[in-house]
PDB file of C-alpha atoms in Angstrom:
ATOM      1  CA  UNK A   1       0.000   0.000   0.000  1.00 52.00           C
ATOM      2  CA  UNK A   2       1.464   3.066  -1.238  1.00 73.00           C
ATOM      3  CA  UNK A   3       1.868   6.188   1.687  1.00 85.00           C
ATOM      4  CA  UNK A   4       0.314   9.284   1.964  1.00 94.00           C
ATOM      5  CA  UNK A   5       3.848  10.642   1.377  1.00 94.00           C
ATOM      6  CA  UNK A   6       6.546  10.661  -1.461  1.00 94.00           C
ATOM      7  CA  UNK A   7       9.239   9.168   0.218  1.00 94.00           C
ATOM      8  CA  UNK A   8      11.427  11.969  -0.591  1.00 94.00           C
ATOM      9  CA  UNK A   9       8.877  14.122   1.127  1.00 93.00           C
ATOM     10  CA  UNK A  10       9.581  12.019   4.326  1.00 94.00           C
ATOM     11  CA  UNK A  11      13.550  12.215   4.101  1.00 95.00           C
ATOM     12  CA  UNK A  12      13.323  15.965   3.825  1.00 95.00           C
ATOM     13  CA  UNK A  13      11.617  15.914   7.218  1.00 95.00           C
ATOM     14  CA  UNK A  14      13.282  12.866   8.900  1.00 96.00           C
ATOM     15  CA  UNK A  15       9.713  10.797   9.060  1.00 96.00           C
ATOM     16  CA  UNK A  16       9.927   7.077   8.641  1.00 95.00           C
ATOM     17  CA  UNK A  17       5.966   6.937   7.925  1.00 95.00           C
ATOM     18  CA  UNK A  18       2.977   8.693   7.355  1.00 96.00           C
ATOM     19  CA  UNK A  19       1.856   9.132  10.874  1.00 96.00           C
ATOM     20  CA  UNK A  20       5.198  10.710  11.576  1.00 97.00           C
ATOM     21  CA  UNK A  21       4.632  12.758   9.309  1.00 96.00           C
ATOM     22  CA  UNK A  22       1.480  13.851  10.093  1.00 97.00           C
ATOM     23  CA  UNK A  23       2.668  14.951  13.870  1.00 97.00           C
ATOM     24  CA  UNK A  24       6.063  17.076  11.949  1.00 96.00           C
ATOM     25  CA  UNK A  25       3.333  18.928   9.795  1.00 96.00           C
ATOM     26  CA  UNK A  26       0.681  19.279  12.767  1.00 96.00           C
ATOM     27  CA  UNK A  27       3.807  20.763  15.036  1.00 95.00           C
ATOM     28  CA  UNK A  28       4.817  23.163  12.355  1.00 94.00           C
ATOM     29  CA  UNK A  29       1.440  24.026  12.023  1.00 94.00           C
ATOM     30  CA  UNK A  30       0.977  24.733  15.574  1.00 92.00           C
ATOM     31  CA  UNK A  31       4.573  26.711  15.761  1.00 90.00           C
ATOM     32  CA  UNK A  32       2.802  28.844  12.886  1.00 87.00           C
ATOM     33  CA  UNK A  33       0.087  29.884  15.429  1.00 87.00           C
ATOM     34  CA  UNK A  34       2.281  30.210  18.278  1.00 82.00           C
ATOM     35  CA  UNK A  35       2.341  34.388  19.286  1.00 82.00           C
ATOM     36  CA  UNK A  36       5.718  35.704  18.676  1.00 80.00           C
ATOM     37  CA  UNK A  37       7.818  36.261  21.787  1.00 74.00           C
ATOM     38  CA  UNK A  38       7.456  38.977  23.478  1.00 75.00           C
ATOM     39  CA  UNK A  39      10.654  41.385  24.047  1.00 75.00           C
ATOM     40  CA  UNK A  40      12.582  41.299  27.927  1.00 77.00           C
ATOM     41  CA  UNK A  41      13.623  44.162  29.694  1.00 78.00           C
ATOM     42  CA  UNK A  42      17.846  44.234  29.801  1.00 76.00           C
ATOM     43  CA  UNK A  43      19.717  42.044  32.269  1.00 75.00           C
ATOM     44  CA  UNK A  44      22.545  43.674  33.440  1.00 74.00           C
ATOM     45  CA  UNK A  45      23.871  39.877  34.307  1.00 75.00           C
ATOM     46  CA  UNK A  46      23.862  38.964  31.018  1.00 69.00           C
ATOM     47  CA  UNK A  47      24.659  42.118  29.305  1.00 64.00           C
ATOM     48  CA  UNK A  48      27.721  42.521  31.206  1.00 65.00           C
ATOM     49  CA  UNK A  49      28.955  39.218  29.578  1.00 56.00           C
ATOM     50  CA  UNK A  50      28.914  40.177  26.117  1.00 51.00           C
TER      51      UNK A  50
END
């Protein structure tokens, strides 16, 4: 039974099946949705590193 898929489809992405694949392109979907991070106020800690 042929996949869902192309196979190279699935190498570009590093899935071994269709179901794999489904959960990559439902977590990319969800990253898409995701609200962009918000920006910090300066850390002198950190900034005093750099």
């Amino acid at each position: 039974m042929a996949g869902r898929y192309d196979q190279s489809d699935l190498n570009v992405y590093g899935a071994e099946d269709d179901e794999e694949m489904d959960t990559i392109l439902h977590a990319l979907e969800r990253a898409d949705e995701a609200p962009e991070p918000r920006a910090t106020l300066p850390n002198p800690t950190l900034d005093r590193r750099r």
